[in-house]
Amino acid sequence: MVIYLQTFMELELGSGCKVSLSCSFWWKDMVKIGSFSSCDPIVENCRFSVHNGFNTPFWESIWLDGKPLKEEFPDIFEKSRLKKVSVASMGGWKEERWLWGDLGIREDMLEDDVFGAMYGALKGRLEEFGGWKEEKDSVEWIGRTSADKVFTVASCYDFYMRLRIPFGPYNKSDEAFGLLWKTEVPFKIKAFGWRLFCNRLPTKDLLLSRGMSIPFDSLNCILCGNCEETMKHFFFSCSVVKKVWEEVALWVGKGETNDNDCMSNFLDWYCFFRLKKVKEGKLGVVWLATSWTLWILRNGVCFQEDKWSVNDIVWNIKSLVWKWMFCGKITHSNFSFYDFIKEPLFFLS
């Protein structure tokens, strides 16, 4: 999976340019998203044009005919010792002629007449292929309009977002992500919000599902201690966190929010501030400041045994909103932090 994704990145950036996965944490997240599936949705939705064969998965991609070879020849694929390899890895050039190898099949397996016949049919199909060129393989999307068939990293990101985000109708998630990126906060906070929307923060339940050893008595929420720590519980359902949200809502004059769905909660706060005529770039600041402060608190308690109180948490949130309100700008000399505390909506709008 990682090899294929890195291959796509190289295809997009052009010949001779190799990019390490360490160059982009976005790319790392995309790799992690796909790693939970036994099959690669990107490969399944692309058609490969083989030229030198180094960038095309032999078994799993659509390159020879209308479907992957592992689906046409499942018995051969199952017994092959060479599964996660490219087309070029299945043979080699000899005296300017391409020769296919054994495809990872032992000779004794060919003694079975039925299996040998299937193997012969596959080798015959391969011998008919004549698309070799001295250039990189090309990729295009399947089942899309002609304008969208060209494979790009941006289209790959969009594909994964549409495929993996499980929060309600598409329009809801699309709107939430669009509004998140427009919020005037530091970039790392936008990245944090993106991971929160995607449920990709390292909460205890996700760490446990990824094989990390966590003692059973340490799985509960570090604030209330009553339930297993999940994204929804820690940010919205925890009794302590609910109290924090209530205090912040009281501060800005907002009613209660009982929605535990991350995006719905975000959009609810967003709509409230929009009705209060808050500036466009500041509509998501309070929500992000609250979520970020809670996450920093969680990590401080987990790793440094920090002390906390609801009052301290709320004051940290107010301080952060004040700081981000002037993100990239000079604060107004005629007003103080305490003026802001009294009338937050006046300053935000």
GROMACS .gro file of C-alpha atoms in nm:
model
  349
    1MET     CA    1   0.000   0.000   0.000
    2VAL     CA    2   0.272   0.246   0.099
    3ILE     CA    3   0.477   0.154  -0.209
    4TYR     CA    4   0.181   0.213  -0.438
    5LEU     CA    5   0.099   0.551  -0.284
    6GLN     CA    6   0.461   0.661  -0.308
    7THR     CA    7   0.457   0.547  -0.669
    8PHE     CA    8   0.155   0.767  -0.739
    9MET     CA    9   0.332   1.064  -0.581
   10GLU     CA   10   0.631   1.009  -0.810
   11LEU     CA   11   0.403   0.984  -1.113
   12GLU     CA   12   0.239   1.313  -1.023
   13LEU     CA   13   0.566   1.500  -0.969
   14GLY     CA   14   0.727   1.377  -1.286
   15SER     CA   15   1.019   1.170  -1.403
   16GLY     CA   16   1.326   1.151  -1.187
   17CYS     CA   17   1.167   1.315  -0.882
   18LYS     CA   18   1.127   1.091  -0.579
   19VAL     CA   19   0.941   1.205  -0.270
   20SER     CA   20   0.978   1.048   0.070
   21LEU     CA   21   0.662   0.993   0.270
   22SER     CA   22   0.825   1.196   0.547
   23CYS     CA   23   0.790   1.508   0.331
   24SER     CA   24   0.416   1.543   0.395
   25PHE     CA   25   0.215   1.450   0.703
   26TRP     CA   26  -0.098   1.477   0.483
   27TRP     CA   27   0.039   1.194   0.270
   28LYS     CA   28   0.118   0.993   0.583
   29ASP     CA   29  -0.242   1.029   0.700
   30MET     CA   30  -0.370   0.914   0.361
   31VAL     CA   31  -0.149   0.606   0.384
   32LYS     CA   32  -0.281   0.533   0.735
   33ILE     CA   33  -0.642   0.574   0.622
   34GLY     CA   34  -0.595   0.314   0.353
   35SER     CA   35  -0.396   0.074   0.568
   36PHE     CA   36  -0.710  -0.056   0.745
   37SER     CA   37  -0.834  -0.217   0.422
   38SER     CA   38  -0.704  -0.540   0.275
   39CYS     CA   39  -0.742  -0.399  -0.077
   40ASP     CA   40  -0.636  -0.062  -0.208
   41PRO     CA   41  -0.934   0.152  -0.319
   42ILE     CA   42  -0.708   0.378  -0.525
   43VAL     CA   43  -0.565   0.089  -0.727
   44GLU     CA   44  -0.914  -0.054  -0.773
   45ASN     CA   45  -1.041   0.274  -0.920
   46CYS     CA   46  -0.751   0.342  -1.158
   47ARG     CA   47  -0.649   0.207  -1.497
   48PHE     CA   48  -0.276   0.168  -1.557
   49SER     CA   49  -0.101   0.205  -1.890
   50VAL     CA   50   0.214  -0.004  -1.859
   51HIS     CA   51   0.528   0.139  -2.018
   52ASN     CA   52   0.832   0.035  -1.815
   53GLY     CA   53   0.619  -0.159  -1.564
   54PHE     CA   54   0.782  -0.033  -1.245
   55ASN     CA   55   0.483   0.165  -1.119
   56THR     CA   56   0.198  -0.079  -1.187
   57PRO     CA   57   0.087  -0.346  -0.933
   58PHE     CA   58   0.087  -0.675  -1.125
   59TRP     CA   59  -0.200  -0.855  -0.953
   60GLU     CA   60  -0.416  -0.582  -0.805
   61SER     CA   61  -0.437  -0.318  -1.077
   62ILE     CA   62  -0.635  -0.300  -1.400
   63TRP     CA   63  -0.372  -0.297  -1.672
   64LEU     CA   64  -0.397  -0.604  -1.898
   65ASP     CA   65  -0.773  -0.615  -1.955
   66GLY     CA   66  -1.089  -0.499  -1.785
   67LYS     CA   67  -1.023  -0.627  -1.434
   68PRO     CA   68  -0.729  -0.717  -1.205
   69LEU     CA   69  -0.546  -1.043  -1.269
   70LYS     CA   70  -0.606  -1.157  -0.911
   71GLU     CA   71  -0.979  -1.160  -0.990
   72GLU     CA   72  -0.940  -1.336  -1.323
   73PHE     CA   73  -0.695  -1.594  -1.188
   74PRO     CA   74  -0.770  -1.615  -0.813
   75ASP     CA   75  -0.619  -1.963  -0.767
   76ILE     CA   76  -0.288  -1.859  -0.919
   77PHE     CA   77  -0.283  -1.538  -0.716
   78GLU     CA   78  -0.348  -1.730  -0.394
   79LYS     CA   79  -0.055  -1.967  -0.451
   80SER     CA   80   0.186  -1.709  -0.588
   81ARG     CA   81   0.479  -1.613  -0.368
   82LEU     CA   82   0.499  -1.277  -0.541
   83LYS     CA   83   0.186  -1.082  -0.450
   84LYS     CA   84   0.273  -0.718  -0.372
   85VAL     CA   85   0.500  -0.662  -0.671
   86SER     CA   86   0.499  -0.451  -0.986
   87VAL     CA   87   0.463  -0.572  -1.344
   88ALA     CA   88   0.835  -0.518  -1.404
   89SER     CA   89   0.918  -0.750  -1.112
   90MET     CA   90   0.758  -1.045  -1.291
   91GLY     CA   91   1.019  -1.073  -1.562
   92GLY     CA   92   1.320  -0.912  -1.725
   93TRP     CA   93   1.488  -0.812  -2.051
   94LYS     CA   94   1.721  -1.051  -2.230
   95GLU     CA   95   1.878  -0.961  -2.562
   96GLU     CA   96   1.621  -0.685  -2.614
   97ARG     CA   97   1.336  -0.926  -2.556
   98TRP     CA   98   1.105  -0.930  -2.254
   99LEU     CA   99   1.080  -1.267  -2.078
  100TRP     CA  100   0.819  -1.341  -1.813
  101GLY     CA  101   0.929  -1.529  -1.501
  102ASP     CA  102   0.746  -1.800  -1.306
  103LEU     CA  103   0.507  -1.546  -1.142
  104GLY     CA  104   0.598  -1.685  -0.801
  105ILE     CA  105   0.460  -2.033  -0.880
  106ARG     CA  106   0.663  -2.343  -0.792
  107GLU     CA  107   0.712  -2.606  -1.063
  108ASP     CA  108   0.551  -2.884  -0.859
  109MET     CA  109   0.222  -2.688  -0.854
  110LEU     CA  110   0.201  -2.715  -1.233
  111GLU     CA  111   0.168  -3.093  -1.211
  112ASP     CA  112  -0.202  -3.042  -1.142
  113ASP     CA  113  -0.365  -3.041  -1.488
  114VAL     CA  114  -0.636  -2.786  -1.407
  115PHE     CA  115  -0.398  -2.548  -1.234
  116GLY     CA  116  -0.140  -2.594  -1.510
  117ALA     CA  117  -0.400  -2.506  -1.774
  118MET     CA  118  -0.494  -2.185  -1.591
  119TYR     CA  119  -0.128  -2.096  -1.552
  120GLY     CA  120  -0.071  -2.154  -1.923
  121ALA     CA  121  -0.368  -1.932  -2.010
  122LEU     CA  122  -0.230  -1.654  -1.794
  123LYS     CA  123   0.119  -1.681  -1.944
  124GLY     CA  124  -0.036  -1.677  -2.291
  125ARG     CA  125  -0.220  -1.354  -2.212
  126LEU     CA  126   0.100  -1.202  -2.079
  127GLU     CA  127   0.298  -1.298  -2.390
  128GLU     CA  128   0.049  -1.105  -2.603
  129PHE     CA  129   0.125  -0.783  -2.418
  130GLY     CA  130   0.344  -0.549  -2.622
  131GLY     CA  131   0.311  -0.206  -2.466
  132TRP     CA  132   0.668  -0.170  -2.337
  133LYS     CA  133   0.821   0.179  -2.357
  134GLU     CA  134   1.114   0.358  -2.198
  135GLU     CA  135   0.900   0.586  -1.982
  136LYS     CA  136   0.702   0.577  -1.659
  137ASP     CA  137   0.364   0.408  -1.642
  138SER     CA  138   0.063   0.641  -1.656
  139VAL     CA  139  -0.254   0.630  -1.447
  140GLU     CA  140  -0.609   0.753  -1.503
  141TRP     CA  141  -0.924   0.736  -1.294
  142ILE     CA  142  -1.198   0.491  -1.398
  143GLY     CA  143  -1.565   0.579  -1.432
  144ARG     CA  144  -1.523   0.955  -1.428
  145THR     CA  145  -1.580   1.232  -1.676
  146SER     CA  146  -1.304   1.295  -1.925
  147ALA     CA  147  -1.198   1.609  -1.740
  148ASP     CA  148  -1.137   1.415  -1.416
  149LYS     CA  149  -0.957   1.109  -1.550
  150VAL     CA  150  -0.607   1.248  -1.502
  151PHE     CA  151  -0.461   1.122  -1.175
  152THR     CA  152  -0.330   1.395  -0.942
  153VAL     CA  153  -0.244   1.409  -0.573
  154ALA     CA  154  -0.532   1.658  -0.526
  155SER     CA  155  -0.780   1.419  -0.689
  156CYS     CA  156  -0.646   1.138  -0.470
  157TYR     CA  157  -0.706   1.346  -0.157
  158ASP     CA  158  -1.058   1.432  -0.275
  159PHE     CA  159  -1.125   1.065  -0.350
  160TYR     CA  160  -1.024   0.955   0.001
  161MET     CA  161  -1.226   1.230   0.165
  162ARG     CA  162  -1.539   1.124  -0.024
  163LEU     CA  163  -1.470   0.756   0.043
  164ARG     CA  164  -1.377   0.756   0.412
  165ILE     CA  165  -1.569   1.035   0.586
  166PRO     CA  166  -1.868   0.858   0.749
  167PHE     CA  167  -2.044   1.165   0.889
  168GLY     CA  168  -2.386   1.195   0.730
  169PRO     CA  169  -2.462   1.331   0.383
  170TYR     CA  170  -2.176   1.445   0.163
  171ASN     CA  171  -2.286   1.811   0.170
  172LYS     CA  172  -2.245   1.825   0.546
  173SER     CA  173  -1.887   1.702   0.554
  174ASP     CA  174  -1.799   1.908   0.247
  175GLU     CA  175  -1.931   2.227   0.411
  176ALA     CA  176  -1.758   2.155   0.743
  177PHE     CA  177  -1.418   2.098   0.581
  178GLY     CA  178  -1.455   2.408   0.365
  179LEU     CA  179  -1.541   2.626   0.665
  180LEU     CA  180  -1.257   2.477   0.869
  181TRP     CA  181  -0.992   2.582   0.618
  182LYS     CA  182  -1.131   2.937   0.604
  183THR     CA  183  -1.101   2.992   0.980
  184GLU     CA  184  -0.827   3.239   1.073
  185VAL     CA  185  -0.623   3.028   1.313
  186PRO     CA  186  -0.268   2.889   1.294
  187PHE     CA  187  -0.225   2.618   1.032
  188LYS     CA  188  -0.147   2.347   1.288
  189ILE     CA  189  -0.489   2.412   1.445
  190LYS     CA  190  -0.659   2.364   1.109
  191ALA     CA  191  -0.466   2.038   1.074
  192PHE     CA  192  -0.580   1.939   1.424
  193GLY     CA  193  -0.941   2.017   1.327
  194TRP     CA  194  -0.907   1.807   1.012
  195ARG     CA  195  -0.781   1.511   1.214
  196LEU     CA  196  -1.063   1.559   1.465
  197PHE     CA  197  -1.322   1.556   1.185
  198CYS     CA  198  -1.169   1.237   1.045
  199ASN     CA  199  -1.138   1.070   1.389
  200ARG     CA  200  -0.763   1.043   1.342
  201LEU     CA  201  -0.644   1.177   1.678
  202PRO     CA  202  -0.456   0.917   1.889
  203THR     CA  203  -0.728   0.858   2.146
  204LYS     CA  204  -0.694   0.544   2.355
  205ASP     CA  205  -0.951   0.341   2.160
  206LEU     CA  206  -0.771   0.406   1.829
  207LEU     CA  207  -0.430   0.331   1.977
  208LEU     CA  208  -0.566   0.002   2.109
  209SER     CA  209  -0.714  -0.088   1.769
  210ARG     CA  210  -0.373  -0.029   1.610
  211GLY     CA  211  -0.204  -0.282   1.835
  212MET     CA  212  -0.064  -0.059   2.108
  213SER     CA  213  -0.058  -0.226   2.447
  214ILE     CA  214  -0.263  -0.023   2.695
  215PRO     CA  215  -0.350  -0.158   3.043
  216PHE     CA  216  -0.722  -0.226   3.078
  217ASP     CA  217  -0.752   0.003   3.380
  218SER     CA  218  -0.597   0.291   3.179
  219LEU     CA  219  -0.846   0.291   2.892
  220ASN     CA  220  -1.098   0.518   3.061
  221CYS     CA  221  -1.128   0.893   3.008
  222ILE     CA  222  -0.867   1.082   3.212
  223LEU     CA  223  -1.117   1.354   3.309
  224CYS     CA  224  -1.429   1.165   3.423
  225GLY     CA  225  -1.288   0.813   3.453
  226ASN     CA  226  -1.628   0.659   3.379
  227CYS     CA  227  -1.610   0.554   3.012
  228GLU     CA  228  -1.359   0.433   2.757
  229GLU     CA  229  -1.179   0.724   2.591
  230THR     CA  230  -1.305   0.771   2.237
  231MET     CA  231  -1.313   1.084   2.024
  232LYS     CA  232  -1.686   1.138   2.074
  233HIS     CA  233  -1.672   1.073   2.447
  234PHE     CA  234  -1.370   1.290   2.524
  235PHE     CA  235  -1.471   1.594   2.318
  236PHE     CA  236  -1.850   1.588   2.362
  237SER     CA  237  -1.994   1.325   2.603
  238CYS     CA  238  -1.761   1.343   2.904
  239SER     CA  239  -1.936   1.506   3.202
  240VAL     CA  240  -1.637   1.736   3.265
  241VAL     CA  241  -1.613   1.836   2.900
  242LYS     CA  242  -1.987   1.904   2.885
  243LYS     CA  243  -1.942   2.145   3.174
  244VAL     CA  244  -1.665   2.320   2.982
  245TRP     CA  245  -1.881   2.355   2.670
  246GLU     CA  246  -2.166   2.488   2.886
  247GLU     CA  247  -1.939   2.754   3.041
  248VAL     CA  248  -1.809   2.861   2.701
  249ALA     CA  249  -2.162   2.872   2.560
  250LEU     CA  250  -2.275   3.084   2.855
  251TRP     CA  251  -1.982   3.320   2.796
  252VAL     CA  252  -2.081   3.392   2.434
  253GLY     CA  253  -2.457   3.379   2.497
  254LYS     CA  254  -2.530   3.050   2.320
  255GLY     CA  255  -2.786   2.789   2.421
  256GLU     CA  256  -2.703   2.426   2.495
  257THR     CA  257  -2.557   2.194   2.233
  258ASN     CA  258  -2.638   1.826   2.281
  259ASP     CA  259  -2.510   1.697   1.946
  260ASN     CA  260  -2.222   1.452   1.998
  261ASP     CA  261  -2.145   1.426   1.626
  262CYS     CA  262  -1.825   1.621   1.564
  263MET     CA  263  -1.920   1.792   1.239
  264SER     CA  264  -2.277   1.864   1.347
  265ASN     CA  265  -2.145   2.020   1.667
  266PHE     CA  266  -1.900   2.234   1.471
  267LEU     CA  267  -2.168   2.350   1.226
  268ASP     CA  268  -2.409   2.428   1.511
  269TRP     CA  269  -2.156   2.666   1.669
  270TYR     CA  270  -2.066   2.804   1.329
  271CYS     CA  271  -2.428   2.890   1.250
  272PHE     CA  272  -2.471   3.056   1.591
  273PHE     CA  273  -2.178   3.291   1.531
  274ARG     CA  274  -2.294   3.361   1.177
  275LEU     CA  275  -2.633   3.474   1.313
  276LYS     CA  276  -2.446   3.702   1.555
  277LYS     CA  277  -2.271   3.870   1.258
  278VAL     CA  278  -1.926   3.746   1.358
  279LYS     CA  279  -1.656   3.806   1.097
  280GLU     CA  280  -1.628   3.532   0.835
  281GLY     CA  281  -1.280   3.420   0.933
  282LYS     CA  282  -1.365   3.408   1.305
  283LEU     CA  283  -1.676   3.189   1.291
  284GLY     CA  284  -1.495   2.871   1.397
  285VAL     CA  285  -1.240   3.023   1.636
  286VAL     CA  286  -1.424   2.953   1.964
  287TRP     CA  287  -1.502   2.592   1.869
  288LEU     CA  288  -1.144   2.520   1.764
  289ALA     CA  289  -1.001   2.697   2.070
  290THR     CA  290  -1.220   2.485   2.299
  291SER     CA  291  -1.135   2.158   2.123
  292TRP     CA  292  -0.762   2.237   2.110
  293THR     CA  293  -0.748   2.338   2.479
  294LEU     CA  294  -0.921   2.015   2.578
  295TRP     CA  295  -0.676   1.809   2.372
  296ILE     CA  296  -0.372   1.987   2.518
  297LEU     CA  297  -0.518   1.934   2.867
  298ARG     CA  298  -0.569   1.565   2.795
  299ASN     CA  299  -0.208   1.518   2.684
  300GLY     CA  300  -0.077   1.716   2.982
  301VAL     CA  301  -0.270   1.500   3.228
  302CYS     CA  302  -0.170   1.176   3.051
  303PHE     CA  303   0.201   1.244   3.016
  304GLN     CA  304   0.286   1.507   3.279
  305GLU     CA  305   0.012   1.455   3.540
  306ASP     CA  306  -0.095   1.819   3.511
  307LYS     CA  307  -0.352   1.951   3.756
  308TRP     CA  308  -0.671   2.104   3.621
  309SER     CA  309  -1.006   2.261   3.703
  310VAL     CA  310  -1.301   2.356   3.484
  311ASN     CA  311  -1.246   2.722   3.564
  312ASP     CA  312  -0.881   2.706   3.453
  313ILE     CA  313  -0.980   2.529   3.129
  314VAL     CA  314  -1.240   2.793   3.044
  315TRP     CA  315  -0.997   3.078   3.112
  316ASN     CA  316  -0.737   2.914   2.888
  317ILE     CA  317  -1.000   2.892   2.612
  318LYS     CA  318  -1.087   3.261   2.650
  319SER     CA  319  -0.720   3.355   2.638
  320LEU     CA  320  -0.669   3.147   2.322
  321VAL     CA  321  -0.972   3.303   2.149
  322TRP     CA  322  -0.830   3.648   2.231
  323LYS     CA  323  -0.493   3.548   2.087
  324TRP     CA  324  -0.638   3.399   1.767
  325MET     CA  325  -0.878   3.687   1.719
  326PHE     CA  326  -0.577   3.897   1.621
  327CYS     CA  327  -0.402   3.614   1.436
  328GLY     CA  328  -0.147   3.780   1.208
  329LYS     CA  329  -0.259   4.131   1.312
  330ILE     CA  330  -0.174   4.390   1.576
  331THR     CA  331  -0.414   4.402   1.872
  332HIS     CA  332  -0.626   4.713   1.915
  333SER     CA  333  -0.456   4.952   2.157
  334ASN     CA  334  -0.784   5.092   2.292
  335PHE     CA  335  -0.914   4.761   2.428
  336SER     CA  336  -0.785   4.510   2.679
  337PHE     CA  337  -0.829   4.139   2.737
  338TYR     CA  338  -1.074   4.211   3.017
  339ASP     CA  339  -1.290   4.424   2.784
  340PHE     CA  340  -1.295   4.127   2.551
  341ILE     CA  341  -1.398   3.889   2.830
  342LYS     CA  342  -1.703   4.105   2.904
  343GLU     CA  343  -1.819   4.138   2.542
  344PRO     CA  344  -1.662   3.866   2.323
  345LEU     CA  345  -1.918   3.895   2.042
  346PHE     CA  346  -1.853   4.268   2.011
  347PHE     CA  347  -1.486   4.202   1.937
  348LEU     CA  348  -1.548   3.900   1.713
  349SER     CA  349  -1.800   4.088   1.503
   0.00000   0.00000   0.00000
